């Protein structure tokens, strides 16, 4: 029954992925919405045969060993911070700012260099 438990973790992770994608589609026309992405990680591995173990009485060695993965889980749902497309408006008070770099320079000065 272990194989069904392992498969069920994959189905639960895929359901989370579908939920995140459907949320992105539902909100794609919302102003200022940042899309999201589900990220996954492996659960623990069980060593079935350790690396470098003897595989027979003749002394042959298994170089890679054998591991059995026990499933997957959602590690995080991260927001993708990208600038969207700019839209032309007829409002004279609307403005667009350039994207702020992820790493701001350590030497911040005014435009007059003071």
PDB file of N, CA and C in Angstrom:
ATOM      1  N   UNK A   1       0.804  -1.192   0.000  1.00  0.00           N
ATOM      2  CA  UNK A   1       0.000   0.000   0.000  1.00  0.00           C
ATOM      3  C   UNK A   1       0.854   1.265   0.000  1.00  0.00           C
ATOM      4  N   UNK A   2       2.165   1.093   0.186  1.00  0.00           N
ATOM      5  CA  UNK A   2       3.047   2.250   0.200  1.00  0.00           C
ATOM      6  C   UNK A   2       3.015   2.984  -1.131  1.00  0.00           C
ATOM      7  N   UNK A   3       2.886   2.242  -2.232  1.00  0.00           N
ATOM      8  CA  UNK A   3       2.874   2.880  -3.546  1.00  0.00           C
ATOM      9  C   UNK A   3       1.660   3.802  -3.711  1.00  0.00           C
ATOM     10  N   UNK A   4       0.525   3.442  -3.129  1.00  0.00           N
ATOM     11  CA  UNK A   4      -0.649   4.314  -3.192  1.00  0.00           C
ATOM     12  C   UNK A   4      -0.454   5.578  -2.361  1.00  0.00           C
ATOM     13  N   UNK A   5       0.226   5.447  -1.225  1.00  0.00           N
ATOM     14  CA  UNK A   5       0.514   6.631  -0.404  1.00  0.00           C
ATOM     15  C   UNK A   5       1.445   7.587  -1.146  1.00  0.00           C
ATOM     16  N   UNK A   6       2.465   7.039  -1.808  1.00  0.00           N
ATOM     17  CA  UNK A   6       3.401   7.864  -2.568  1.00  0.00           C
ATOM     18  C   UNK A   6       2.675   8.552  -3.718  1.00  0.00           C
ATOM     19  N   UNK A   7       1.831   7.814  -4.419  1.00  0.00           N
ATOM     20  CA  UNK A   7       1.082   8.394  -5.535  1.00  0.00           C
ATOM     21  C   UNK A   7       0.114   9.470  -5.055  1.00  0.00           C
ATOM     22  N   UNK A   8      -0.469   9.292  -3.889  1.00  0.00           N
ATOM     23  CA  UNK A   8      -1.419  10.284  -3.386  1.00  0.00           C
ATOM     24  C   UNK A   8      -0.731  11.606  -3.068  1.00  0.00           C
ATOM     25  N   UNK A   9       0.538  11.582  -2.633  1.00  0.00           N
ATOM     26  CA  UNK A   9       1.243  12.838  -2.384  1.00  0.00           C
ATOM     27  C   UNK A   9       1.451  13.591  -3.694  1.00  0.00           C
ATOM     28  N   UNK A  10       1.704  12.873  -4.781  1.00  0.00           N
ATOM     29  CA  UNK A  10       1.852  13.509  -6.081  1.00  0.00           C
ATOM     30  C   UNK A  10       0.547  14.109  -6.563  1.00  0.00           C
ATOM     31  N   UNK A  11      -0.566  13.410  -6.324  1.00  0.00           N
ATOM     32  CA  UNK A  11      -1.869  13.940  -6.732  1.00  0.00           C
ATOM     33  C   UNK A  11      -2.246  15.182  -5.928  1.00  0.00           C
ATOM     34  N   UNK A  12      -1.926  15.199  -4.635  1.00  0.00           N
ATOM     35  CA  UNK A  12      -2.210  16.370  -3.813  1.00  0.00           C
ATOM     36  C   UNK A  12      -1.366  17.565  -4.266  1.00  0.00           C
ATOM     37  N   UNK A  13      -0.105  17.310  -4.593  1.00  0.00           N
ATOM     38  CA  UNK A  13       0.761  18.394  -5.074  1.00  0.00           C
ATOM     39  C   UNK A  13       0.259  18.931  -6.408  1.00  0.00           C
ATOM     40  N   UNK A  14      -0.159  18.043  -7.293  1.00  0.00           N
ATOM     41  CA  UNK A  14      -0.682  18.492  -8.585  1.00  0.00           C
ATOM     42  C   UNK A  14      -1.980  19.275  -8.414  1.00  0.00           C
ATOM     43  N   UNK A  15      -2.808  18.901  -7.458  1.00  0.00           N
ATOM     44  CA  UNK A  15      -4.035  19.651  -7.184  1.00  0.00           C
ATOM     45  C   UNK A  15      -3.703  21.062  -6.724  1.00  0.00           C
ATOM     46  N   UNK A  16      -2.679  21.200  -5.879  1.00  0.00           N
ATOM     47  CA  UNK A  16      -2.237  22.531  -5.459  1.00  0.00           C
ATOM     48  C   UNK A  16      -1.768  23.343  -6.648  1.00  0.00           C
ATOM     49  N   UNK A  17      -1.025  22.714  -7.560  1.00  0.00           N
ATOM     50  CA  UNK A  17      -0.532  23.391  -8.759  1.00  0.00           C
ATOM     51  C   UNK A  17      -1.694  23.864  -9.627  1.00  0.00           C
ATOM     52  N   UNK A  18      -2.705  23.035  -9.808  1.00  0.00           N
ATOM     53  CA  UNK A  18      -3.885  23.410 -10.599  1.00  0.00           C
ATOM     54  C   UNK A  18      -4.633  24.550  -9.916  1.00  0.00           C
ATOM     55  N   UNK A  19      -4.731  24.527  -8.587  1.00  0.00           N
ATOM     56  CA  UNK A  19      -5.396  25.604  -7.854  1.00  0.00           C
ATOM     57  C   UNK A  19      -4.680  26.939  -8.060  1.00  0.00           C
ATOM     58  N   UNK A  20      -3.360  26.926  -8.013  1.00  0.00           N
ATOM     59  CA  UNK A  20      -2.589  28.159  -8.198  1.00  0.00           C
ATOM     60  C   UNK A  20      -2.761  28.680  -9.622  1.00  0.00           C
ATOM     61  N   UNK A  21      -2.713  27.788 -10.600  1.00  0.00           N
ATOM     62  CA  UNK A  21      -2.881  28.195 -11.996  1.00  0.00           C
ATOM     63  C   UNK A  21      -4.277  28.769 -12.227  1.00  0.00           C
ATOM     64  N   UNK A  22      -5.301  28.134 -11.670  1.00  0.00           N
ATOM     65  CA  UNK A  22      -6.661  28.643 -11.868  1.00  0.00           C
ATOM     66  C   UNK A  22      -6.847  29.996 -11.180  1.00  0.00           C
ATOM     67  N   UNK A  23      -6.191  30.204 -10.050  1.00  0.00           N
ATOM     68  CA  UNK A  23      -6.240  31.503  -9.384  1.00  0.00           C
ATOM     69  C   UNK A  23      -5.566  32.567 -10.253  1.00  0.00           C
ATOM     70  N   UNK A  24      -4.452  32.227 -10.900  1.00  0.00           N
ATOM     71  CA  UNK A  24      -3.783  33.160 -11.805  1.00  0.00           C
ATOM     72  C   UNK A  24      -4.688  33.531 -12.980  1.00  0.00           C
ATOM     73  N   UNK A  25      -5.373  32.547 -13.539  1.00  0.00           N
ATOM     74  CA  UNK A  25      -6.259  32.809 -14.673  1.00  0.00           C
ATOM     75  C   UNK A  25      -7.441  33.672 -14.246  1.00  0.00           C
ATOM     76  N   UNK A  26      -7.998  33.389 -13.066  1.00  0.00           N
ATOM     77  CA  UNK A  26      -9.150  34.151 -12.596  1.00  0.00           C
ATOM     78  C   UNK A  26      -8.804  35.614 -12.325  1.00  0.00           C
ATOM     79  N   UNK A  27      -7.559  35.894 -11.959  1.00  0.00           N
ATOM     80  CA  UNK A  27      -7.173  37.250 -11.592  1.00  0.00           C
ATOM     81  C   UNK A  27      -6.314  37.950 -12.632  1.00  0.00           C
ATOM     82  N   UNK A  28      -6.176  37.383 -13.821  1.00  0.00           N
ATOM     83  CA  UNK A  28      -5.245  37.964 -14.793  1.00  0.00           C
ATOM     84  C   UNK A  28      -5.660  39.347 -15.281  1.00  0.00           C
ATOM     85  N   UNK A  29      -6.917  39.717 -15.172  1.00  0.00           N
ATOM     86  CA  UNK A  29      -7.341  41.051 -15.595  1.00  0.00           C
ATOM     87  C   UNK A  29      -7.424  42.031 -14.426  1.00  0.00           C
ATOM     88  N   UNK A  30      -7.099  41.576 -13.225  1.00  0.00           N
ATOM     89  CA  UNK A  30      -7.128  42.445 -12.058  1.00  0.00           C
ATOM     90  C   UNK A  30      -5.907  43.363 -12.079  1.00  0.00           C
ATOM     91  N   UNK A  31      -6.129  44.651 -11.935  1.00  0.00           N
ATOM     92  CA  UNK A  31      -5.038  45.616 -11.950  1.00  0.00           C
ATOM     93  C   UNK A  31      -4.114  45.373 -10.759  1.00  0.00           C
ATOM     94  N   UNK A  32      -2.821  45.267 -11.039  1.00  0.00           N
ATOM     95  CA  UNK A  32      -1.825  45.105  -9.982  1.00  0.00           C
ATOM     96  C   UNK A  32      -1.661  43.692  -9.466  1.00  0.00           C
ATOM     97  N   UNK A  33      -2.336  42.725 -10.045  1.00  0.00           N
ATOM     98  CA  UNK A  33      -2.215  41.342  -9.560  1.00  0.00           C
ATOM     99  C   UNK A  33      -0.872  40.760  -9.966  1.00  0.00           C
ATOM    100  N   UNK A  34      -0.188  40.135  -9.038  1.00  0.00           N
ATOM    101  CA  UNK A  34       1.081  39.455  -9.304  1.00  0.00           C
ATOM    102  C   UNK A  34       0.817  37.957  -9.330  1.00  0.00           C
ATOM    103  N   UNK A  35       1.190  37.321 -10.424  1.00  0.00           N
ATOM    104  CA  UNK A  35       0.920  35.884 -10.532  1.00  0.00           C
ATOM    105  C   UNK A  35       1.775  35.100  -9.553  1.00  0.00           C
ATOM    106  N   UNK A  36       1.362  33.884  -9.301  1.00  0.00           N
ATOM    107  CA  UNK A  36       2.027  33.031  -8.327  1.00  0.00           C
ATOM    108  C   UNK A  36       2.451  31.724  -8.979  1.00  0.00           C
ATOM    109  N   UNK A  37       3.384  31.043  -8.312  1.00  0.00           N
ATOM    110  CA  UNK A  37       3.882  29.759  -8.803  1.00  0.00           C
ATOM    111  C   UNK A  37       4.056  28.819  -7.615  1.00  0.00           C
ATOM    112  N   UNK A  38       3.572  27.597  -7.756  1.00  0.00           N
ATOM    113  CA  UNK A  38       3.749  26.585  -6.719  1.00  0.00           C
ATOM    114  C   UNK A  38       5.098  25.907  -6.917  1.00  0.00           C
ATOM    115  N   UNK A  39       5.816  25.701  -5.814  1.00  0.00           N
ATOM    116  CA  UNK A  39       7.111  25.023  -5.863  1.00  0.00           C
ATOM    117  C   UNK A  39       7.046  23.805  -4.955  1.00  0.00           C
ATOM    118  N   UNK A  40       7.736  22.758  -5.363  1.00  0.00           N
ATOM    119  CA  UNK A  40       7.624  21.470  -4.684  1.00  0.00           C
ATOM    120  C   UNK A  40       8.985  20.958  -4.256  1.00  0.00           C
ATOM    121  N   UNK A  41       8.969  20.020  -3.323  1.00  0.00           N
ATOM    122  CA  UNK A  41      10.207  19.368  -2.897  1.00  0.00           C
ATOM    123  C   UNK A  41       9.922  17.903  -2.590  1.00  0.00           C
ATOM    124  N   UNK A  42      10.978  17.114  -2.679  1.00  0.00           N
ATOM    125  CA  UNK A  42      10.861  15.688  -2.399  1.00  0.00           C
ATOM    126  C   UNK A  42      10.702  15.453  -0.901  1.00  0.00           C
ATOM    127  N   UNK A  43       9.969  14.413  -0.579  1.00  0.00           N
ATOM    128  CA  UNK A  43       9.950  13.941   0.799  1.00  0.00           C
ATOM    129  C   UNK A  43      11.182  13.069   1.005  1.00  0.00           C
ATOM    130  N   UNK A  44      11.298  12.440   2.101  1.00  0.00           N
ATOM    131  CA  UNK A  44      12.483  11.664   2.450  1.00  0.00           C
ATOM    132  C   UNK A  44      12.710  10.492   1.489  1.00  0.00           C
ATOM    133  N   UNK A  45      13.959  10.130   1.306  1.00  0.00           N
ATOM    134  CA  UNK A  45      14.328   8.964   0.509  1.00  0.00           C
ATOM    135  C   UNK A  45      14.717   7.832   1.442  1.00  0.00           C
ATOM    136  N   UNK A  46      14.346   6.631   1.059  1.00  0.00           N
ATOM    137  CA  UNK A  46      14.703   5.444   1.825  1.00  0.00           C
ATOM    138  C   UNK A  46      15.754   4.682   1.029  1.00  0.00           C
ATOM    139  N   UNK A  47      16.882   4.379   1.669  1.00  0.00           N
ATOM    140  CA  UNK A  47      17.942   3.634   1.001  1.00  0.00           C
ATOM    141  C   UNK A  47      17.588   2.153   0.973  1.00  0.00           C
ATOM    142  N   UNK A  48      17.359   1.623  -0.217  1.00  0.00           N
ATOM    143  CA  UNK A  48      17.048   0.203  -0.359  1.00  0.00           C
ATOM    144  C   UNK A  48      18.340  -0.612  -0.446  1.00  0.00           C
ATOM    145  N   UNK A  49      19.339  -0.064  -1.090  1.00  0.00           N
ATOM    146  CA  UNK A  49      20.658  -0.684  -1.169  1.00  0.00           C
ATOM    147  C   UNK A  49      21.676   0.441  -1.134  1.00  0.00           C
ATOM    148  N   UNK A  50      22.576   0.413  -0.171  1.00  0.00           N
ATOM    149  CA  UNK A  50      23.509   1.520  -0.034  1.00  0.00           C
ATOM    150  C   UNK A  50      24.550   1.501  -1.147  1.00  0.00           C
ATOM    151  N   UNK A  51      25.124   2.661  -1.411  1.00  0.00           N
ATOM    152  CA  UNK A  51      26.121   2.784  -2.473  1.00  0.00           C
ATOM    153  C   UNK A  51      27.376   1.988  -2.099  1.00  0.00           C
ATOM    154  N   UNK A  52      27.943   1.332  -3.074  1.00  0.00           N
ATOM    155  CA  UNK A  52      29.163   0.555  -2.853  1.00  0.00           C
ATOM    156  C   UNK A  52      28.931  -0.785  -2.184  1.00  0.00           C
ATOM    157  N   UNK A  53      27.686  -1.252  -2.130  1.00  0.00           N
ATOM    158  CA  UNK A  53      27.381  -2.533  -1.487  1.00  0.00           C
ATOM    159  C   UNK A  53      27.701  -3.686  -2.435  1.00  0.00           C
ATOM    160  N   UNK A  54      28.051  -4.839  -1.857  1.00  0.00           N
ATOM    161  CA  UNK A  54      28.270  -6.035  -2.672  1.00  0.00           C
ATOM    162  C   UNK A  54      26.933  -6.514  -3.208  1.00  0.00           C
ATOM    163  N   UNK A  55      26.924  -6.864  -4.513  1.00  0.00           N
ATOM    164  CA  UNK A  55      25.669  -7.310  -5.098  1.00  0.00           C
ATOM    165  C   UNK A  55      25.616  -8.823  -5.273  1.00  0.00           C
ATOM    166  N   UNK A  56      26.732  -9.521  -5.075  1.00  0.00           N
ATOM    167  CA  UNK A  56      26.724 -10.974  -5.199  1.00  0.00           C
ATOM    168  C   UNK A  56      27.886 -11.554  -4.401  1.00  0.00           C
ATOM    169  N   UNK A  57      27.927 -12.877  -4.362  1.00  0.00           N
ATOM    170  CA  UNK A  57      29.020 -13.546  -3.658  1.00  0.00           C
ATOM    171  C   UNK A  57      30.339 -13.398  -4.409  1.00  0.00           C
ATOM    172  N   UNK A  58      30.260 -13.065  -5.701  1.00  0.00           N
ATOM    173  CA  UNK A  58      31.478 -12.919  -6.500  1.00  0.00           C
ATOM    174  C   UNK A  58      32.201 -11.606  -6.198  1.00  0.00           C
ATOM    175  N   UNK A  59      31.583 -10.725  -5.448  1.00  0.00           N
ATOM    176  CA  UNK A  59      32.243  -9.495  -5.044  1.00  0.00           C
ATOM    177  C   UNK A  59      31.987  -8.306  -5.956  1.00  0.00           C
ATOM    178  N   UNK A  60      31.048  -8.427  -6.871  1.00  0.00           N
ATOM    179  CA  UNK A  60      30.743  -7.263  -7.705  1.00  0.00           C
ATOM    180  C   UNK A  60      30.092  -6.186  -6.837  1.00  0.00           C
ATOM    181  N   UNK A  61      30.374  -4.941  -7.170  1.00  0.00           N
ATOM    182  CA  UNK A  61      29.930  -3.821  -6.345  1.00  0.00           C
ATOM    183  C   UNK A  61      28.883  -3.008  -7.097  1.00  0.00           C
ATOM    184  N   UNK A  62      27.840  -2.603  -6.379  1.00  0.00           N
ATOM    185  CA  UNK A  62      26.817  -1.739  -6.944  1.00  0.00           C
ATOM    186  C   UNK A  62      27.295  -0.294  -6.761  1.00  0.00           C
ATOM    187  N   UNK A  63      27.668   0.401  -7.837  1.00  0.00           N
ATOM    188  CA  UNK A  63      28.243   1.734  -7.665  1.00  0.00           C
ATOM    189  C   UNK A  63      27.220   2.810  -7.274  1.00  0.00           C
ATOM    190  N   UNK A  64      25.975   2.664  -7.696  1.00  0.00           N
ATOM    191  CA  UNK A  64      25.027   3.754  -7.470  1.00  0.00           C
ATOM    192  C   UNK A  64      24.054   3.505  -6.328  1.00  0.00           C
ATOM    193  N   UNK A  65      23.890   2.290  -5.899  1.00  0.00           N
ATOM    194  CA  UNK A  65      22.931   2.009  -4.850  1.00  0.00           C
ATOM    195  C   UNK A  65      21.505   2.135  -5.347  1.00  0.00           C
ATOM    196  N   UNK A  66      20.561   2.054  -4.433  1.00  0.00           N
ATOM    197  CA  UNK A  66      19.149   2.182  -4.807  1.00  0.00           C
ATOM    198  C   UNK A  66      18.422   2.948  -3.712  1.00  0.00           C
ATOM    199  N   UNK A  67      17.707   3.990  -4.132  1.00  0.00           N
ATOM    200  CA  UNK A  67      16.915   4.781  -3.202  1.00  0.00           C
ATOM    201  C   UNK A  67      15.471   4.789  -3.665  1.00  0.00           C
ATOM    202  N   UNK A  68      14.568   4.834  -2.705  1.00  0.00           N
ATOM    203  CA  UNK A  68      13.149   4.886  -2.993  1.00  0.00           C
ATOM    204  C   UNK A  68      12.593   6.180  -2.415  1.00  0.00           C
ATOM    205  N   UNK A  69      12.063   7.047  -3.291  1.00  0.00           N
ATOM    206  CA  UNK A  69      11.468   8.297  -2.841  1.00  0.00           C
ATOM    207  C   UNK A  69      10.095   8.041  -2.251  1.00  0.00           C
ATOM    208  N   UNK A  70       9.768   8.784  -1.207  1.00  0.00           N
ATOM    209  CA  UNK A  70       8.502   8.550  -0.513  1.00  0.00           C
ATOM    210  C   UNK A  70       7.470   9.638  -0.774  1.00  0.00           C
ATOM    211  N   UNK A  71       7.642  10.384  -1.881  1.00  0.00           N
ATOM    212  CA  UNK A  71       6.605  11.328  -2.261  1.00  0.00           C
ATOM    213  C   UNK A  71       7.112  12.733  -2.462  1.00  0.00           C
ATOM    214  N   UNK A  72       6.150  13.651  -2.558  1.00  0.00           N
ATOM    215  CA  UNK A  72       6.432  15.054  -2.830  1.00  0.00           C
ATOM    216  C   UNK A  72       5.489  15.903  -1.990  1.00  0.00           C
ATOM    217  N   UNK A  73       5.909  17.138  -1.706  1.00  0.00           N
ATOM    218  CA  UNK A  73       5.030  18.060  -0.998  1.00  0.00           C
ATOM    219  C   UNK A  73       5.234  19.459  -1.545  1.00  0.00           C
ATOM    220  N   UNK A  74       4.258  20.324  -1.318  1.00  0.00           N
ATOM    221  CA  UNK A  74       4.367  21.720  -1.716  1.00  0.00           C
ATOM    222  C   UNK A  74       5.292  22.413  -0.735  1.00  0.00           C
ATOM    223  N   UNK A  75       6.372  23.002  -1.244  1.00  0.00           N
ATOM    224  CA  UNK A  75       7.292  23.702  -0.352  1.00  0.00           C
ATOM    225  C   UNK A  75       6.896  25.158  -0.181  1.00  0.00           C
ATOM    226  N   UNK A  76       6.403  25.787  -1.245  1.00  0.00           N
ATOM    227  CA  UNK A  76       5.981  27.184  -1.126  1.00  0.00           C
ATOM    228  C   UNK A  76       5.139  27.577  -2.335  1.00  0.00           C
ATOM    229  N   UNK A  77       4.423  28.657  -2.172  1.00  0.00           N
ATOM    230  CA  UNK A  77       3.728  29.301  -3.291  1.00  0.00           C
ATOM    231  C   UNK A  77       4.296  30.708  -3.344  1.00  0.00           C
ATOM    232  N   UNK A  78       5.128  30.954  -4.354  1.00  0.00           N
ATOM    233  CA  UNK A  78       5.840  32.229  -4.422  1.00  0.00           C
ATOM    234  C   UNK A  78       5.174  33.176  -5.412  1.00  0.00           C
ATOM    235  N   UNK A  79       5.314  34.455  -5.127  1.00  0.00           N
ATOM    236  CA  UNK A  79       4.770  35.502  -5.988  1.00  0.00           C
ATOM    237  C   UNK A  79       5.849  35.907  -6.984  1.00  0.00           C
ATOM    238  N   UNK A  80       5.475  36.065  -8.236  1.00  0.00           N
ATOM    239  CA  UNK A  80       6.399  36.469  -9.288  1.00  0.00           C
ATOM    240  C   UNK A  80       6.278  37.979  -9.451  1.00  0.00           C
ATOM    241  N   UNK A  81       7.310  38.691  -9.042  1.00  0.00           N
ATOM    242  CA  UNK A  81       7.287  40.156  -9.065  1.00  0.00           C
ATOM    243  C   UNK A  81       7.894  40.676 -10.360  1.00  0.00           C
ATOM    244  N   UNK A  82       7.088  40.779 -11.371  1.00  0.00           N
ATOM    245  CA  UNK A  82       7.502  41.341 -12.651  1.00  0.00           C
ATOM    246  C   UNK A  82       6.607  42.525 -12.961  1.00  0.00           C
ATOM    247  N   UNK A  83       7.167  43.502 -13.669  1.00  0.00           N
ATOM    248  CA  UNK A  83       6.356  44.645 -14.065  1.00  0.00           C
ATOM    249  C   UNK A  83       5.434  44.241 -15.193  1.00  0.00           C
ATOM    250  N   UNK A  84       4.197  44.622 -15.076  1.00  0.00           N
ATOM    251  CA  UNK A  84       3.230  44.332 -16.120  1.00  0.00           C
ATOM    252  C   UNK A  84       3.346  45.326 -17.264  1.00  0.00           C
ATOM    253  N   UNK A  85       2.477  45.179 -18.217  1.00  0.00           N
ATOM    254  CA  UNK A  85       2.487  46.090 -19.365  1.00  0.00           C
ATOM    255  C   UNK A  85       1.865  47.425 -18.964  1.00  0.00           C
ATOM    256  N   UNK A  86       2.410  48.497 -19.525  1.00  0.00           N
ATOM    257  CA  UNK A  86       1.883  49.831 -19.259  1.00  0.00           C
ATOM    258  C   UNK A  86       0.705  50.100 -20.179  1.00  0.00           C
ATOM    259  N   UNK A  87      -0.270  50.822 -19.653  1.00  0.00           N
ATOM    260  CA  UNK A  87      -1.456  51.144 -20.438  1.00  0.00           C
ATOM    261  C   UNK A  87      -1.591  52.655 -20.550  1.00  0.00           C
ATOM    262  N   UNK A  88      -1.865  53.121 -21.739  1.00  0.00           N
ATOM    263  CA  UNK A  88      -2.068  54.543 -21.993  1.00  0.00           C
ATOM    264  C   UNK A  88      -3.406  54.967 -21.406  1.00  0.00           C
ATOM    265  N   UNK A  89      -3.406  56.051 -20.632  1.00  0.00           N
ATOM    266  CA  UNK A  89      -4.652  56.586 -20.080  1.00  0.00           C
ATOM    267  C   UNK A  89      -4.778  58.045 -20.518  1.00  0.00           C
ATOM    268  N   UNK A  90      -5.946  58.582 -20.382  1.00  0.00           N
ATOM    269  CA  UNK A  90      -6.153  59.982 -20.747  1.00  0.00           C
ATOM    270  C   UNK A  90      -6.086  60.894 -19.522  1.00  0.00           C
ATOM    271  N   UNK A  91      -5.770  60.342 -18.364  1.00  0.00           N
ATOM    272  CA  UNK A  91      -5.686  61.118 -17.136  1.00  0.00           C
ATOM    273  C   UNK A  91      -4.304  61.748 -17.029  1.00  0.00           C
ATOM    274  N   UNK A  92      -4.248  63.067 -16.890  1.00  0.00           N
ATOM    275  CA  UNK A  92      -2.956  63.752 -16.827  1.00  0.00           C
ATOM    276  C   UNK A  92      -2.229  63.507 -15.512  1.00  0.00           C
ATOM    277  N   UNK A  93      -2.899  62.982 -14.495  1.00  0.00           N
ATOM    278  CA  UNK A  93      -2.264  62.718 -13.209  1.00  0.00           C
ATOM    279  C   UNK A  93      -1.696  61.301 -13.098  1.00  0.00           C
ATOM    280  N   UNK A  94      -1.939  60.432 -14.066  1.00  0.00           N
ATOM    281  CA  UNK A  94      -1.382  59.083 -14.040  1.00  0.00           C
ATOM    282  C   UNK A  94       0.088  59.132 -14.432  1.00  0.00           C
ATOM    283  N   UNK A  95       0.899  58.316 -13.775  1.00  0.00           N
ATOM    284  CA  UNK A  95       2.306  58.227 -14.137  1.00  0.00           C
ATOM    285  C   UNK A  95       2.792  56.808 -13.953  1.00  0.00           C
ATOM    286  N   UNK A  96       3.867  56.491 -14.638  1.00  0.00           N
ATOM    287  CA  UNK A  96       4.482  55.161 -14.538  1.00  0.00           C
ATOM    288  C   UNK A  96       5.899  55.339 -14.029  1.00  0.00           C
ATOM    289  N   UNK A  97       6.304  54.484 -13.116  1.00  0.00           N
ATOM    290  CA  UNK A  97       7.664  54.546 -12.582  1.00  0.00           C
ATOM    291  C   UNK A  97       8.459  53.371 -13.116  1.00  0.00           C
ATOM    292  N   UNK A  98       9.760  53.561 -13.289  1.00  0.00           N
ATOM    293  CA  UNK A  98      10.576  52.437 -13.742  1.00  0.00           C
ATOM    294  C   UNK A  98      10.675  51.391 -12.639  1.00  0.00           C
ATOM    295  N   UNK A  99      10.921  50.144 -12.996  1.00  0.00           N
ATOM    296  CA  UNK A  99      11.028  49.103 -11.971  1.00  0.00           C
ATOM    297  C   UNK A  99      12.217  49.356 -11.044  1.00  0.00           C
ATOM    298  N   UNK A 100      12.041  49.068  -9.781  1.00  0.00           N
ATOM    299  CA  UNK A 100      13.109  49.225  -8.800  1.00  0.00           C
ATOM    300  C   UNK A 100      13.967  47.962  -8.840  1.00  0.00           C
ATOM    301  N   UNK A 101      15.301  48.102  -8.956  1.00  0.00           N
ATOM    302  CA  UNK A 101      16.140  46.906  -9.011  1.00  0.00           C
ATOM    303  C   UNK A 101      16.075  46.129  -7.698  1.00  0.00           C
ATOM    304  N   UNK A 102      16.253  44.824  -7.798  1.00  0.00           N
ATOM    305  CA  UNK A 102      16.185  43.968  -6.609  1.00  0.00           C
ATOM    306  C   UNK A 102      17.292  44.320  -5.631  1.00  0.00           C
ATOM    307  N   UNK A 103      18.449  44.693  -6.139  1.00  0.00           N
ATOM    308  CA  UNK A 103      19.555  45.099  -5.282  1.00  0.00           C
ATOM    309  C   UNK A 103      19.789  46.583  -5.502  1.00  0.00           C
ATOM    310  N   UNK A 104      19.416  47.386  -4.540  1.00  0.00           N
ATOM    311  CA  UNK A 104      19.580  48.834  -4.659  1.00  0.00           C
ATOM    312  C   UNK A 104      21.057  49.187  -4.483  1.00  0.00           C
ATOM    313  N   UNK A 105      21.551  50.199  -5.196  1.00  0.00           N
ATOM    314  CA  UNK A 105      22.951  50.572  -5.044  1.00  0.00           C
ATOM    315  C   UNK A 105      23.223  51.092  -3.637  1.00  0.00           C
ATOM    316  N   UNK A 106      24.416  50.827  -3.137  1.00  0.00           N
ATOM    317  CA  UNK A 106      24.749  51.247  -1.783  1.00  0.00           C
ATOM    318  C   UNK A 106      25.046  52.743  -1.729  1.00  0.00           C
ATOM    319  N   UNK A 107      25.376  53.358  -2.861  1.00  0.00           N
ATOM    320  CA  UNK A 107      25.692  54.784  -2.918  1.00  0.00           C
ATOM    321  C   UNK A 107      24.497  55.537  -3.496  1.00  0.00           C
ATOM    322  N   UNK A 108      23.551  55.893  -2.640  1.00  0.00           N
ATOM    323  CA  UNK A 108      22.353  56.606  -3.087  1.00  0.00           C
ATOM    324  C   UNK A 108      22.577  58.100  -2.921  1.00  0.00           C
ATOM    325  N   UNK A 109      22.399  58.828  -3.991  1.00  0.00           N
ATOM    326  CA  UNK A 109      22.585  60.280  -3.965  1.00  0.00           C
ATOM    327  C   UNK A 109      21.405  60.959  -4.640  1.00  0.00           C
ATOM    328  N   UNK A 110      21.284  62.262  -4.405  1.00  0.00           N
ATOM    329  CA  UNK A 110      20.284  63.066  -5.076  1.00  0.00           C
ATOM    330  C   UNK A 110      20.732  63.332  -6.506  1.00  0.00           C
ATOM    331  N   UNK A 111      19.810  63.772  -7.354  1.00  0.00           N
ATOM    332  CA  UNK A 111      20.205  64.073  -8.732  1.00  0.00           C
ATOM    333  C   UNK A 111      21.317  65.111  -8.855  1.00  0.00           C
ATOM    334  N   UNK A 112      21.426  66.029  -7.846  1.00  0.00           N
ATOM    335  CA  UNK A 112      22.494  67.025  -7.896  1.00  0.00           C
ATOM    336  C   UNK A 112      23.793  66.515  -7.282  1.00  0.00           C
ATOM    337  N   UNK A 113      23.871  65.215  -7.007  1.00  0.00           N
ATOM    338  CA  UNK A 113      25.039  64.503  -6.474  1.00  0.00           C
ATOM    339  C   UNK A 113      25.410  64.898  -5.051  1.00  0.00           C
ATOM    340  N   UNK A 114      24.478  65.494  -4.294  1.00  0.00           N
ATOM    341  CA  UNK A 114      24.780  65.863  -2.912  1.00  0.00           C
ATOM    342  C   UNK A 114      24.401  64.768  -1.959  1.00  0.00           C
TER     343      UNK A 114
END
